[in-house]
């Protein structure tokens, strides 16, 4: 921090907020981590060496190690090929590196085709091996699919589902909370009661019923949005409550009365005068809502209500890991759990940091 | 004297208002729950078909239609709802076609276990979160603060179903605790004894931990944050200046004030606990209401599903009420609003 | 367990409890009495691994499902060209509460349950040939007769299946069931209401099930349900069970079966892998956990086989409401193409260690009228042929050659619905990719059982898939074992079946070749000579094979089984399936523990 006492007093609100935010080291790190996640989500299949859907005969292959020494010689980074021995008598299958096959890791390699952001059709990957071989940095699953690629591609869905859901939450929360807080009285009372009622509804039966009501024929995209709506339905009450209480506090402020006297319409007052005042608080709430949505998506998948092949999300991958084989014998299948934990924690710490920074005048 | 009775009357009025509202909410929840349960297409008989076909009953549409009529499944939803609600108010929750038992019996069997797990988890949560929150606030940014928060955070961030499975497996590896349920099969049929109690105590830690860990992190964080807020207030500086000992100081005022948001969030906590308990109940095979409700929803066993939902909602509403009343009791400002 | 009760005078001694001529079950080793078997189920009264052992019927089949032999009846006489069947119940056979099981029970069941219009408004489903019902008559206390209007050879096969399992789907303990029947108990309605049901027949319908959680219902099987809560069921030994081992000891050896209710499939697997059950089937996808835990959990793994025609077979809806889809699905070329497109070898190698058989879904090859060509019909992996057939069916590739278009120029997508089954769902992913490679796009959607039933009943599904039993000689002749039973036909030809069943009143008319098939099936059931039986059987199944109504993947899969150490008389190598009545072939009544006190 390079601020000196005098510049602190003359800094703008946003500069103060940023300074306060930087103080919170954890939040800063989290911002970086989330940046990585969203970069992965953006680049998607480019970062994945293999096609996330290509099955192979090497089921449950352990993670491959990248070597640089082969027979004592220094080489460019490479992985060994795989060889499999299976014993039908004991149903044991072992997959080991085949030292006779050397697969150099090529950067910016040509590989499986993909559509990037529905616009560009390409086949370049950040790294990969020549066709016919495979590089499984995080091993394979029961169908011999590359876990690393699947983890990358699933990130795209999982980190964005939270964003879309939070947007819906934002709209609903502001709308209802805004009306409730601004008008007060009977309207407020009625809406308050309605929100309490919504909170009392048990989550899981509602999710199950709504999820089961999603028609079979819907494309995965539609299902994706339906899921975000279902998740958002749980979260909007929290935001409404916050918006309402803030509005109740500030609606009797002088500047609001002045605006009313000047003839501004109610919606204009709410939108342009009141809301920006506590935009920072809203942002904090929304940031803290995203991890709940991410976890909510995994819970929906647990109940079988989530996305279906060929779409893959963290929730879907975690269901593949939800068995003793994954936990005790093939632990690399649980890697998405680590991604979930890191992402959720990152959002939480970021929210904390934002909350601290949101009120820079507080000591 | 007059002031006391006046505030007493206000409290009473507040409690009555909340009770009335709780009743309304429950009625609305019952209707909504019933409606939503029927939302997926089909009904119970569609899942019962497999059993029926094996028993020699033709499963052509005509037979199904007559069965539907026999079980009253073809009546309009409002009629079925009305019948269920009136029976419910008389204490008769209907019959479960899936378990072929009165729903009362099923709920009665499972409710004690649900209450045991829920109350134990809540107690555990408070018992751990409050001291840890206080410690974290006093020793801000210390290693202890960091460690305590870390466990809480990781627990909150890990999906409950995976955590439950992993912990259950570790419990088996390390201590040989049998998987699933709160008791080993050998003890299930036996009468209560010390050995049976010990067996139960061995099975409790994993479910309790899984259910309570999710909310613990937030509680610790809230406790820590609000306590820090309180500690920053002028009256604390004054008390310190006056020479009040730190430990006494903390306990007497700031903690009490900081407990307010904790208490007021009790209702929400309970709601979250119930849904966490359902997931844990399914994964760990607990004898609680959650797994039964889940099966009933899948099979669209209407009365059982709706009754389970109602029971959970009633408990949640009681939780909200309790926290509201306790808060009103301790904080006079609430009664006046 | 029973000795003390006999000593206390509560139970007659064993000689009086057995029938005059008990059934002799050959046990591999003579066992010790006592102990409990542990099992698990998904819901109370639901199916569990050993539940087939609870069945005991008039006759039974051997372990190969080929021979019919007497069981609870010691003799069956057949007369008049398979029109008249006389069953001689073992004299002295008793229900589990000591009351004699006689022909009266059979007659009561037929007259007052099956033919009761309140319970069965449509009349009994079984024992009906054409539009007429068979006649039941009692000859004496231990003998009853079933007379059919025309020859009905399958009656013998039925008598050896669970269809004529006493106390289950055939015959009820009249003395005990009367309390639930309004004609015999004026308080029956009240009794039903006390138990939560609206009227007596609703409750009666539930109680008649042998899997119904009604405790202490008199039964003839080795165990009967003695206790039931929402978390477990307990089955206790039947003191009047009619089997003895070769040395005259009354079976079963084991006193009790304890069945824990475990709702979650994954927990069930986990419990199996950690030795919580005495015997259980292992999923192939989790096999590594089982092998690694065997020592710690104290069990052994035996290698059985699953006699299934196909781990998973697909049925396209031939009566689809959408005329375009209906035309495509009805085109035999389409179905053949999809069958050729499946790489069965890859499925076999990856999921079954190469141990399964890559064949078409059909009968057991051991059946007397079997034709080996049925196994290979379109079972070869041939993408070129598949593509060629699909082109011929009118499904052209799109410009980018990524998927095929229907005759209307739109992407041709089908939705396959399924519910959690015994087959590994990974198999579906393989098939989906195989079909995608020839341009046919499918979406695999998992639903629960109820939803799938609902959709198929409405005829709204595109395609569904499930696990296909491989029927053996005896089971193949059962009226519902053909692909034309009411349950399965729903999945592919609901409207034709309705037309057939309601004599043209509903549904819509099938093509002539199918109408010919109906005739053929009816004639097969009327066959009187062995030669006719074989000839018609071959023709019936040949038609189903040629029509490829079901597309199979791999079958006859390996089925590893965990068996707790110390449990004896468990087969080392067994082929289990529908054709051998599942658990009935395990001979659970001859299981015993090495040290019964330990396994109480």
mmCIF file of C-alpha atoms in Angstrom, chain B residues 40-64 66-72 87 92 94-102 105-106 109-110 165 168-169 172-173 178-181 183-186 188-189 281-287 291-292 294-295 297-300, chain C residues 36 38 42-44 47 114 119-122 124-126 162-163 169 193-197 199 201-203 205-209 211-213 228-232 234 256 258 260-264 266-267 270-271 273-276 289 293 296-297 448-451 453-454 457 486-487 490 494 497-498 501-502 578 582 600:
data_model
loop_
_atom_site.group_PDB
_atom_site.id
_atom_site.type_symbol
_atom_site.label_atom_id
_atom_site.label_comp_id
_atom_site.label_asym_id
_atom_site.label_seq_id
_atom_site.Cartn_x
_atom_site.Cartn_y
_atom_site.Cartn_z
ATOM 1 C CA UNK B 40 -44.571 -34.688 -12.416
ATOM 2 C CA UNK B 41 -46.761 -36.666 -14.767
ATOM 3 C CA UNK B 42 -48.189 -40.007 -13.775
ATOM 4 C CA UNK B 43 -49.081 -41.265 -10.345
ATOM 5 C CA UNK B 44 -48.271 -43.950 -7.865
ATOM 6 C CA UNK B 45 -49.871 -46.738 -9.803
ATOM 7 C CA UNK B 46 -47.418 -46.249 -12.611
ATOM 8 C CA UNK B 47 -44.641 -47.267 -10.256
ATOM 9 C CA UNK B 48 -46.704 -50.013 -8.713
ATOM 10 C CA UNK B 49 -47.281 -51.577 -12.090
ATOM 11 C CA UNK B 50 -44.344 -53.898 -11.872
ATOM 12 C CA UNK B 51 -45.648 -55.509 -8.700
ATOM 13 C CA UNK B 52 -49.107 -55.683 -10.143
ATOM 14 C CA UNK B 53 -48.098 -57.373 -13.341
ATOM 15 C CA UNK B 54 -46.324 -60.103 -11.456
ATOM 16 C CA UNK B 55 -49.343 -60.791 -9.333
ATOM 17 C CA UNK B 56 -51.476 -61.736 -12.268
ATOM 18 C CA UNK B 57 -53.381 -58.538 -12.507
ATOM 19 C CA UNK B 58 -53.597 -57.420 -16.067
ATOM 20 C CA UNK B 59 -51.918 -54.118 -16.455
ATOM 21 C CA UNK B 60 -53.873 -52.919 -19.389
ATOM 22 C CA UNK B 61 -55.366 -49.474 -19.244
ATOM 23 C CA UNK B 62 -58.821 -50.671 -18.240
ATOM 24 C CA UNK B 63 -57.535 -52.414 -15.124
ATOM 25 C CA UNK B 64 -55.366 -49.481 -14.250
ATOM 26 C CA UNK B 66 -60.399 -49.216 -12.288
ATOM 27 C CA UNK B 67 -57.549 -49.379 -9.778
ATOM 28 C CA UNK B 68 -57.112 -45.688 -10.033
ATOM 29 C CA UNK B 69 -60.750 -45.278 -9.292
ATOM 30 C CA UNK B 70 -60.587 -47.739 -6.406
ATOM 31 C CA UNK B 71 -57.758 -45.838 -4.765
ATOM 32 C CA UNK B 72 -59.322 -42.507 -5.533
ATOM 33 C CA UNK B 87 -57.757 -35.987 7.780
ATOM 34 C CA UNK B 92 -54.678 -39.007 10.386
ATOM 35 C CA UNK B 94 -53.479 -41.055 5.320
ATOM 36 C CA UNK B 95 -51.998 -44.266 4.050
ATOM 37 C CA UNK B 96 -48.819 -44.960 2.165
ATOM 38 C CA UNK B 97 -49.332 -47.235 -0.794
ATOM 39 C CA UNK B 98 -45.609 -47.771 -1.014
ATOM 40 C CA UNK B 99 -45.082 -48.996 2.543
ATOM 41 C CA UNK B 100 -48.658 -50.270 2.877
ATOM 42 C CA UNK B 101 -48.922 -48.702 6.272
ATOM 43 C CA UNK B 102 -50.617 -45.753 7.822
ATOM 44 C CA UNK B 105 -46.974 -45.116 11.906
ATOM 45 C CA UNK B 106 -44.186 -44.403 9.477
ATOM 46 C CA UNK B 109 -41.129 -44.418 13.744
ATOM 47 C CA UNK B 110 -38.839 -41.965 12.031
ATOM 48 C CA UNK B 165 -19.586 -41.091 1.686
ATOM 49 C CA UNK B 168 -18.413 -43.091 6.246
ATOM 50 C CA UNK B 169 -15.758 -45.032 4.389
ATOM 51 C CA UNK B 172 -15.173 -48.113 8.351
ATOM 52 C CA UNK B 173 -11.481 -48.283 7.521
ATOM 53 C CA UNK B 178 -20.626 -50.730 9.720
ATOM 54 C CA UNK B 179 -21.851 -48.752 6.781
ATOM 55 C CA UNK B 180 -25.326 -47.391 6.697
ATOM 56 C CA UNK B 181 -27.863 -46.649 9.379
ATOM 57 C CA UNK B 183 -26.931 -49.160 14.230
ATOM 58 C CA UNK B 184 -25.330 -52.381 13.127
ATOM 59 C CA UNK B 185 -27.848 -54.986 11.903
ATOM 60 C CA UNK B 186 -27.046 -57.307 14.783
ATOM 61 C CA UNK B 188 -31.361 -53.682 15.428
ATOM 62 C CA UNK B 189 -33.464 -56.600 16.592
ATOM 63 C CA UNK B 281 -29.909 -39.479 5.305
ATOM 64 C CA UNK B 282 -30.010 -40.885 1.806
ATOM 65 C CA UNK B 283 -26.274 -41.378 1.463
ATOM 66 C CA UNK B 284 -25.805 -42.773 4.964
ATOM 67 C CA UNK B 285 -29.050 -44.741 5.129
ATOM 68 C CA UNK B 286 -30.269 -43.015 8.293
ATOM 69 C CA UNK B 287 -33.634 -43.955 9.810
ATOM 70 C CA UNK B 291 -34.953 -40.793 2.882
ATOM 71 C CA UNK B 292 -38.589 -41.813 3.265
ATOM 72 C CA UNK B 294 -37.300 -38.964 -1.030
ATOM 73 C CA UNK B 295 -38.621 -42.413 -1.889
ATOM 74 C CA UNK B 297 -41.508 -38.319 -3.948
ATOM 75 C CA UNK B 298 -39.912 -40.635 -6.479
ATOM 76 C CA UNK B 299 -42.799 -43.055 -6.372
ATOM 77 C CA UNK B 300 -45.330 -40.237 -6.129
ATOM 78 C CA UNK C 36 -29.342 -65.429 10.487
ATOM 79 C CA UNK C 38 -28.407 -60.692 6.268
ATOM 80 C CA UNK C 42 -34.682 -50.678 -1.316
ATOM 81 C CA UNK C 43 -38.059 -50.482 0.385
ATOM 82 C CA UNK C 44 -39.986 -52.567 2.894
ATOM 83 C CA UNK C 47 -37.368 -57.271 -3.728
ATOM 84 C CA UNK C 114 -59.990 -64.194 -8.690
ATOM 85 C CA UNK C 119 -61.435 -57.144 -6.557
ATOM 86 C CA UNK C 120 -60.918 -57.960 -10.202
ATOM 87 C CA UNK C 121 -63.423 -56.017 -12.277
ATOM 88 C CA UNK C 122 -61.865 -57.378 -15.437
ATOM 89 C CA UNK C 124 -58.759 -63.033 -13.536
ATOM 90 C CA UNK C 125 -55.950 -62.485 -15.972
ATOM 91 C CA UNK C 126 -54.452 -65.907 -15.799
ATOM 92 C CA UNK C 162 -43.992 -68.304 -9.564
ATOM 93 C CA UNK C 163 -47.370 -68.010 -11.239
ATOM 94 C CA UNK C 169 -50.100 -65.544 -6.736
ATOM 95 C CA UNK C 193 -60.085 -48.315 7.440
ATOM 96 C CA UNK C 194 -58.210 -48.985 10.659
ATOM 97 C CA UNK C 195 -55.221 -49.697 8.509
ATOM 98 C CA UNK C 196 -55.624 -46.547 6.503
ATOM 99 C CA UNK C 197 -57.444 -47.837 3.438
ATOM 100 C CA UNK C 199 -62.449 -49.982 1.596
ATOM 101 C CA UNK C 201 -60.892 -54.606 -1.370
ATOM 102 C CA UNK C 202 -58.147 -51.984 -1.440
ATOM 103 C CA UNK C 203 -56.650 -53.537 1.649
ATOM 104 C CA UNK C 205 -55.368 -56.370 -2.767
ATOM 105 C CA UNK C 206 -52.373 -55.368 -0.692
ATOM 106 C CA UNK C 207 -52.535 -58.252 1.741
ATOM 107 C CA UNK C 208 -52.703 -60.931 -0.922
ATOM 108 C CA UNK C 209 -49.178 -60.095 -2.071
ATOM 109 C CA UNK C 211 -44.135 -59.506 -0.658
ATOM 110 C CA UNK C 212 -46.612 -57.371 1.233
ATOM 111 C CA UNK C 213 -45.364 -56.256 4.610
ATOM 112 C CA UNK C 228 -41.550 -55.341 9.672
ATOM 113 C CA UNK C 229 -40.600 -51.747 10.358
ATOM 114 C CA UNK C 230 -39.640 -48.973 7.998
ATOM 115 C CA UNK C 231 -35.988 -49.865 8.498
ATOM 116 C CA UNK C 232 -35.940 -53.638 8.401
ATOM 117 C CA UNK C 234 -37.395 -60.118 9.495
ATOM 118 C CA UNK C 256 -33.930 -66.096 10.153
ATOM 119 C CA UNK C 258 -32.856 -60.112 8.287
ATOM 120 C CA UNK C 260 -32.314 -54.050 6.065
ATOM 121 C CA UNK C 261 -34.059 -51.266 4.184
ATOM 122 C CA UNK C 262 -31.412 -49.256 2.338
ATOM 123 C CA UNK C 263 -32.929 -46.751 -0.027
ATOM 124 C CA UNK C 264 -29.811 -45.673 -1.848
ATOM 125 C CA UNK C 266 -24.799 -46.729 -3.891
ATOM 126 C CA UNK C 267 -25.057 -47.425 -0.196
ATOM 127 C CA UNK C 270 -20.993 -50.094 -0.369
ATOM 128 C CA UNK C 271 -22.581 -52.365 2.213
ATOM 129 C CA UNK C 273 -18.502 -54.509 -0.420
ATOM 130 C CA UNK C 274 -17.984 -54.245 3.327
ATOM 131 C CA UNK C 275 -19.573 -57.509 4.271
ATOM 132 C CA UNK C 276 -22.870 -56.249 5.641
ATOM 133 C CA UNK C 289 -13.711 -52.517 -4.572
ATOM 134 C CA UNK C 293 -12.085 -55.592 0.401
ATOM 135 C CA UNK C 296 -11.113 -57.151 5.478
ATOM 136 C CA UNK C 297 -14.831 -57.731 5.131
ATOM 137 C CA UNK C 448 -37.567 -43.377 -12.443
ATOM 138 C CA UNK C 449 -39.671 -46.417 -12.963
ATOM 139 C CA UNK C 450 -42.954 -44.646 -12.563
ATOM 140 C CA UNK C 451 -42.251 -42.040 -15.121
ATOM 141 C CA UNK C 453 -44.348 -46.563 -17.143
ATOM 142 C CA UNK C 454 -46.431 -43.457 -17.486
ATOM 143 C CA UNK C 457 -48.503 -46.333 -21.287
ATOM 144 C CA UNK C 486 -48.602 -57.231 -21.548
ATOM 145 C CA UNK C 487 -45.670 -55.721 -19.780
ATOM 146 C CA UNK C 490 -46.218 -51.891 -24.053
ATOM 147 C CA UNK C 494 -48.989 -50.664 -27.417
ATOM 148 C CA UNK C 497 -51.717 -55.036 -28.421
ATOM 149 C CA UNK C 498 -54.782 -53.035 -27.495
ATOM 150 C CA UNK C 501 -56.610 -57.653 -26.651
ATOM 151 C CA UNK C 502 -59.856 -55.795 -27.048
ATOM 152 C CA UNK C 578 -35.638 -65.478 -14.715
ATOM 153 C CA UNK C 582 -33.705 -66.346 -9.596
ATOM 154 C CA UNK C 600 -26.982 -64.743 14.974
#
